[in-house]
Coordinates of C-alpha atoms and ligand atoms in Angstrom, one line a residue:
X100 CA 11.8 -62.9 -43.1
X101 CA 12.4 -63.5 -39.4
X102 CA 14.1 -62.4 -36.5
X103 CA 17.7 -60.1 -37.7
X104 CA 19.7 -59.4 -35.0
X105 CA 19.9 -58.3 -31.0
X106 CA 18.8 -54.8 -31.7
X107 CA 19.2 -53.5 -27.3
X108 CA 20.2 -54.4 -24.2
X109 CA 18.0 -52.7 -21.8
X110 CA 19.9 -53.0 -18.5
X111 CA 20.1 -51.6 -14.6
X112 CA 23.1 -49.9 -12.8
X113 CA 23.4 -49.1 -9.3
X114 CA 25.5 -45.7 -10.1
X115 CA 23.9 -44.0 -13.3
X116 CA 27.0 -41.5 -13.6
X117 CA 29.4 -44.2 -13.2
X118 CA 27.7 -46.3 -15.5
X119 CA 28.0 -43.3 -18.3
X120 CA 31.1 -42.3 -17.8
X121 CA 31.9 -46.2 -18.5
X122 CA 29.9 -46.6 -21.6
X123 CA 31.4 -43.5 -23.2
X124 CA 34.4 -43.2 -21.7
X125 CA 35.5 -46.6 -21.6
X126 CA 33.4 -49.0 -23.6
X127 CA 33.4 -45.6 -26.1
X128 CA 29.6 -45.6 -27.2
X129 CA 28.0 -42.6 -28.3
X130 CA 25.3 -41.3 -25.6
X131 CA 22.2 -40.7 -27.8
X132 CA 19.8 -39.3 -25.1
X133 CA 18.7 -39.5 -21.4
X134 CA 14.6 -39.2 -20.7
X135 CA 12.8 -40.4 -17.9
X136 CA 15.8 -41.4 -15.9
X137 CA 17.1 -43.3 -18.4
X138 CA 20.1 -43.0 -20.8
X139 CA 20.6 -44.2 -24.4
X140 CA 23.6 -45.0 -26.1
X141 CA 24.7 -46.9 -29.7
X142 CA 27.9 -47.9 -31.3
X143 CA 29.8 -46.3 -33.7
X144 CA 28.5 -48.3 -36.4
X145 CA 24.9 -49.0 -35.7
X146 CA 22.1 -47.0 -38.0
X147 CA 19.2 -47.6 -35.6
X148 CA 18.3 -45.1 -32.5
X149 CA 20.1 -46.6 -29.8
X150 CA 21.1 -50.2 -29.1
X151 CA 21.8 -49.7 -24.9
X152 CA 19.6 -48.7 -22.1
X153 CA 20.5 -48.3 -18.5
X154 CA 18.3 -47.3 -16.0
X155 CA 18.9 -47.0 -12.2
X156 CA 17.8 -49.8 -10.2
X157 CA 20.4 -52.7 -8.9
X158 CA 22.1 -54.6 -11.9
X159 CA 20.9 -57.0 -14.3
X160 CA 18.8 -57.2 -17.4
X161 CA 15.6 -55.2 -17.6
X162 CA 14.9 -56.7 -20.8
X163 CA 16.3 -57.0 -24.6
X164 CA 15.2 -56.4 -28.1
X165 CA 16.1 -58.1 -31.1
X166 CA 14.7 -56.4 -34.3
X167 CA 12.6 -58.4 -37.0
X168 CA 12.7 -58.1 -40.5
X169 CA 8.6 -56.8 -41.0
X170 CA 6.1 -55.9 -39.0
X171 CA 4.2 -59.1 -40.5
X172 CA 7.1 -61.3 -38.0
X173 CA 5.2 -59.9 -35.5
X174 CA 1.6 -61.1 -36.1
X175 CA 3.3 -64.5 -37.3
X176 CA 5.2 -64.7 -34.4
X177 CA 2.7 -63.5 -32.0
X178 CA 0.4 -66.2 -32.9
X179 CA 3.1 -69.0 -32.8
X180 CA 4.6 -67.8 -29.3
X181 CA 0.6 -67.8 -27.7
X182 CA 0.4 -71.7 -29.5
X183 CA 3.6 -72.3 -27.9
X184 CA 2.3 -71.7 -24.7
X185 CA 4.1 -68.1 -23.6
X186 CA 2.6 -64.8 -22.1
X187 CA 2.5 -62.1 -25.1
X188 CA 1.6 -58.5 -25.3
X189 CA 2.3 -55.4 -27.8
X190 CA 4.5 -52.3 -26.5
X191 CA 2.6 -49.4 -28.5
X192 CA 5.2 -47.4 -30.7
X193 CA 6.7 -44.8 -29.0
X194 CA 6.9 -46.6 -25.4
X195 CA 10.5 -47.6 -26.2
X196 CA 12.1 -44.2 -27.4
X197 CA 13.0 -44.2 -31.1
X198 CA 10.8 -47.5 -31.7
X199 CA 7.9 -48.5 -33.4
X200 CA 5.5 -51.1 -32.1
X201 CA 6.9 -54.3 -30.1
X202 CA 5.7 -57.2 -29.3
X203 CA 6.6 -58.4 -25.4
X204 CA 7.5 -62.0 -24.6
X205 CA 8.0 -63.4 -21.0
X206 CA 10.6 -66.5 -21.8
X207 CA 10.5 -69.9 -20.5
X208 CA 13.9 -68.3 -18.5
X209 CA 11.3 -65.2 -17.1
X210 CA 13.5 -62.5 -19.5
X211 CA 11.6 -60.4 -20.8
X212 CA 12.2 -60.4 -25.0
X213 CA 10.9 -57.8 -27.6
X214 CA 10.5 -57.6 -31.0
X215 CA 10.4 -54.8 -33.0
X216 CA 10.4 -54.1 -36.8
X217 CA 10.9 -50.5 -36.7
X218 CA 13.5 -47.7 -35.7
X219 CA 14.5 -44.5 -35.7
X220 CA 17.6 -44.2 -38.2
X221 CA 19.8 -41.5 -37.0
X222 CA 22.6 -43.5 -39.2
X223 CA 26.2 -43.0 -38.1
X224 CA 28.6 -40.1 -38.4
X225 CA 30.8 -41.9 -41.3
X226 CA 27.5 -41.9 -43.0
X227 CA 26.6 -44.5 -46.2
X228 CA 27.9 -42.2 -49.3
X229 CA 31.6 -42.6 -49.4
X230 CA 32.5 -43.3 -46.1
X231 CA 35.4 -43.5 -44.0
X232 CA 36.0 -46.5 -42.6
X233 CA 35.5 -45.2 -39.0
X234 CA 34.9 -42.2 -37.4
X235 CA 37.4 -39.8 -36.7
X236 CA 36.4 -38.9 -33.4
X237 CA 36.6 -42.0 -31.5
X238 CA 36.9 -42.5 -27.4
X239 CA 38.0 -46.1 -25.5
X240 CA 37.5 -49.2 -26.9
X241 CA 34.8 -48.0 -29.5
X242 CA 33.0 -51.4 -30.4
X243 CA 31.7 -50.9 -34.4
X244 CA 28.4 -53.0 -32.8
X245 CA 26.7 -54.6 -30.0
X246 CA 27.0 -58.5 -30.8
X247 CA 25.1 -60.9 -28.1
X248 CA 24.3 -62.1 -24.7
X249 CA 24.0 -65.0 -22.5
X250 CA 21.9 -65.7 -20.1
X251 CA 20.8 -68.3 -17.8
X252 CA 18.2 -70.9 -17.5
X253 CA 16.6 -73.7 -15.5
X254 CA 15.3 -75.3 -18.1
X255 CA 18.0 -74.6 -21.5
X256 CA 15.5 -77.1 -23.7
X257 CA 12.0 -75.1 -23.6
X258 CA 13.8 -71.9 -23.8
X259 CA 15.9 -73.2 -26.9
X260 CA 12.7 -74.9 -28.4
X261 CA 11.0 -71.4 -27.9
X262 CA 13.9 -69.7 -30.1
X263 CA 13.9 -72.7 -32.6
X264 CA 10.3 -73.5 -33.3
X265 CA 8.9 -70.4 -32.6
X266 CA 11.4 -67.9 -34.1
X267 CA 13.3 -69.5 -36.4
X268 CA 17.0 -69.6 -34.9
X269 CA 19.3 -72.4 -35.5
X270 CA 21.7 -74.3 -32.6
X271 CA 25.1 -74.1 -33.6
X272 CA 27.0 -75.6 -30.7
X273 CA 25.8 -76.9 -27.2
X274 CA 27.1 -78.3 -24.1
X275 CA 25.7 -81.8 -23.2
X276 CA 26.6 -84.3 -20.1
X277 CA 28.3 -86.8 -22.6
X278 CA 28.0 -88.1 -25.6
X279 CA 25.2 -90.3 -25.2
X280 CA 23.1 -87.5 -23.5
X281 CA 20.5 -84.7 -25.4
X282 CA 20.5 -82.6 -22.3
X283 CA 21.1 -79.2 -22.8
X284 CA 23.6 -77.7 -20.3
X285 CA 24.4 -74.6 -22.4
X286 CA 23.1 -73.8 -26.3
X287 CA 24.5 -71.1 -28.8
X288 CA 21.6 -69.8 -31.6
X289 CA 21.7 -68.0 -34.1
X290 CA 19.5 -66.6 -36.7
X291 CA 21.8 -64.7 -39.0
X292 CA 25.2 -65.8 -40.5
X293 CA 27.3 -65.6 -36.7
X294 CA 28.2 -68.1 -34.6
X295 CA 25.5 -67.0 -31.8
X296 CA 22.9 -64.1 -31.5
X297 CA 21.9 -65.7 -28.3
X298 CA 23.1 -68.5 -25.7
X299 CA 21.9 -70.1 -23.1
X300 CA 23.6 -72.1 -19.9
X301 CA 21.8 -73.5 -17.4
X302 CA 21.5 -71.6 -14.0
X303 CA 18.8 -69.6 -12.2
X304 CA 15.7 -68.0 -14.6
X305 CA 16.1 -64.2 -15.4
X306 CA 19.7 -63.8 -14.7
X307 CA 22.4 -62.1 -17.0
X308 CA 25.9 -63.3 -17.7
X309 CA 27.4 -61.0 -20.3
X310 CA 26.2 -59.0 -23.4
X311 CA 29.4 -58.7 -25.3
X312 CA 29.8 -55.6 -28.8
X313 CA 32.1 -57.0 -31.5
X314 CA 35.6 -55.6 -32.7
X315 CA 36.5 -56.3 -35.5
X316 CA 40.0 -58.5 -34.8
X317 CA 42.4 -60.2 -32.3
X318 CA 44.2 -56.5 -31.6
X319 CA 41.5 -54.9 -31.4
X320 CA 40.6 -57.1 -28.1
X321 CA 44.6 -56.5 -27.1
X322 CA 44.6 -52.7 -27.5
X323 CA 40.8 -53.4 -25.2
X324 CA 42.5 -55.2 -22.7
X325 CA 44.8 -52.4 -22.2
X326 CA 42.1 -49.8 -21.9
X327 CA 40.3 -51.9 -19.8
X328 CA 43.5 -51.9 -17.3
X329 CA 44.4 -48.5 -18.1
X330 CA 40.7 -47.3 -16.1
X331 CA 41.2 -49.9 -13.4
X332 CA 38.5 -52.4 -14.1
X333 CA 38.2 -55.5 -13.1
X334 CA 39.2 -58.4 -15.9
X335 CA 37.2 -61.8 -15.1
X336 CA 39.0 -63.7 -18.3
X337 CA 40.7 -62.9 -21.7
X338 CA 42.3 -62.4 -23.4
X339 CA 42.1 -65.2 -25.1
X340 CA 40.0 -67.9 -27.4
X341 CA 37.2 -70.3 -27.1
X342 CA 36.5 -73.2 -28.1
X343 CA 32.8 -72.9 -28.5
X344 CA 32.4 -69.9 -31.7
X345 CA 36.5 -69.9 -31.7
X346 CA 36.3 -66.4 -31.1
X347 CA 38.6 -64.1 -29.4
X348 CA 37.4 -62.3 -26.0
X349 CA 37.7 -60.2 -23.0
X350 CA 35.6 -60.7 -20.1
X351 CA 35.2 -57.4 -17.3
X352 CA 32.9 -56.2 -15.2
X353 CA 31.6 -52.2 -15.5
X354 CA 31.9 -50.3 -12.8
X355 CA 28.7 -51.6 -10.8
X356 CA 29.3 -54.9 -11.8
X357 CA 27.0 -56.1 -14.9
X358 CA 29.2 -58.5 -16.9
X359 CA 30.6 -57.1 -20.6
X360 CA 32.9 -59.3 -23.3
X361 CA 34.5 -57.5 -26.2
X362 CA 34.3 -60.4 -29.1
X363 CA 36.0 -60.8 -32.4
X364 CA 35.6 -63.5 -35.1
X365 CA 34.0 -66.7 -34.8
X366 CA 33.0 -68.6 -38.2
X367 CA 30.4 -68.3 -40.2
X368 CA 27.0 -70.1 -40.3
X369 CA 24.3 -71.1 -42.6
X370 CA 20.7 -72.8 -42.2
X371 CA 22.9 -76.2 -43.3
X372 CA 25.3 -75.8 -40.1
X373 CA 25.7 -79.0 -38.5
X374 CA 25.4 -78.4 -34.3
X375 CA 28.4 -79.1 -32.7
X376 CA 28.6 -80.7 -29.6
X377 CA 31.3 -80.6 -26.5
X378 CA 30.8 -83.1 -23.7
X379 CA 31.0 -81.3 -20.2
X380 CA 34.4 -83.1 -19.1
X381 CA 35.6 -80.8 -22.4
X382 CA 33.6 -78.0 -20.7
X383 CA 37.5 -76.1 -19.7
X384 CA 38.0 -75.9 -23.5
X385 CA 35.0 -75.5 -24.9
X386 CA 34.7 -71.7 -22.5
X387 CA 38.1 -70.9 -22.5
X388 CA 40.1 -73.1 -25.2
X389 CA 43.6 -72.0 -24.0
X390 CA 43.0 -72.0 -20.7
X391 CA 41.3 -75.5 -20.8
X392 CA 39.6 -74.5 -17.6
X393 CA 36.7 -72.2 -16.9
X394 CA 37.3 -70.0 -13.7
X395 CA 35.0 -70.0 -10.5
X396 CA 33.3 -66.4 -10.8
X397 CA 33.0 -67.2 -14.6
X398 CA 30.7 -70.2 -13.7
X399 CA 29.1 -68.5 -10.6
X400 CA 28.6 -64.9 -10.7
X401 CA 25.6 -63.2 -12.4
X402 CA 23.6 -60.1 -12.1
Ligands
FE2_600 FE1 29.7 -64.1 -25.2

């Protein structure tokens, strides 16, 4: 029961035809569909209808969508977000293409969240009798799956509650003053068995960081990084490890400038997972664990 897994990122680009040929020419996602000005893509490995939306319209996040396991989550968790304080309402099926009814959360951090327990399967080209263990036709960096994103808050400790109490993730790491301090600088959740689904660091409400799509090991992100430079975009970090998760990453810009990471490994959580905690004078390798310092635009720049 519960919340699974980020199901979209529903995001805005300034150039909608640079912004596609990036996320199937580069990035490698399949494009689904475009209605309504908008255009739908998923990764090579993802069942469900789409799991990207851009739309035209600056940069940053329009909103995202992590899927829940029943459409019961939904009346539970409707009732425990309105106790909780936060602004509700249901997205009728249909209003998000290939999805069924959602239910619409404005966050303590003024993102807008949705839930949804039903989607369109379309499945994946590999298929689930027999399949290969990737597709055969296969373009850029070809992520099997989109994996999280972070975002930024004023107020890291109401937002985290909201996600704790109210939807059931856990913390697995956070970023705190010292060591005598609970103050939440930054906080990593997650509600399946990964490191983080969802983080937080503080900074201004309803700004995006990164959303990041998972490969699946430490060459993948190489053979990324050479992609990446191969179509002359910009690198803000990577490759290389962090601390926090201890996975391995790539941080670039697209085209217009939203923030992307390719990810790989991390351990493994369970509901027993003790939080673990870096003071901020550790802050260089707790980001960046090789670098042992966390550049400027890293800290600074968001869409
Ligand atoms: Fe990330």
């Amino acid at each position: 029961m519960g919340v699974m897994r980020l199901g979209f990122v529903h995001v805005r680009e300034t150039d909608l035809e640079k912004a596609r040929q990036y996320y199937t020419q580069v990035l490698g996602l399949q494009e689904v569909t475009r209605q309504d000005g908008r255009h739908y893509f998923k990764c090579w490995d993802e069942y469900d209808h789409h799991s990207v939306v851009i739309e035209n319209g600056g940069l940053g996040l329009v909103k995202m969508g992590y899927k829940v396991e029943s459409p019961d989550d939904l009346a539970r968790i409707e009732r425990a977000a309105q106790t909780f304080g936060l602004t509700v309402g249901r997205v009728s099926k249909g209003e998000n293409l290939g999805q069924g009814e959602a239910l619409r959360c404005i966050l303590p951090s003024d993102h807008v969240l949705e839930l949804y327990a039903e989607a369109e399967q379309p499945g994946t080209s590999v298929g689930v009798l027999n399949p290969d263990p990737w597709p055969s036709q296969q373009a850029g960096i070809s992520p099997s799956r989109l994996d999280h994103l972070l975002l930024t808050a004023e107020d890291v400790q109401t937002t985290v509650d909201f996600f704790t109490q109210v939807l059931g993730f856990r913390m697995s790491e956070r970023i705190v003053p010292d060591q005598h301090s609970q103050e939440l600088l930054a906080a990593f959740l997650f509600c399946s068995n990964k490191a983080h689904d969802i983080a937080f660091v503080r900074g201004p409400n309803g700004k995006l960081h990164h959303y990041a799509f998972w490969l699946d090991s430490w060459n993948d992100i190489l053979r990324a990084g050479d992609t990446l430079s191969r179509n002359n975009l910009t690198i803000d970090m990577g490759p290389t490890r962090h601390g926090i998760t201890r996975g391995t990453t790539i941080y670039f810009f697209g085209p217009n400038g939203n923030r992307n990471e390719v990810f790989s490994g991390g351990y493994t959580t369970y509901p027993d997972f003790p939080c673990i905690t870096w003071t901020a004078d550790q802050i260089g390798r707790a980001v960046f664990y090789i670098q042992q310092e966390v550049n400027e635009r890293f800290n600074t720049y968001l869409t």
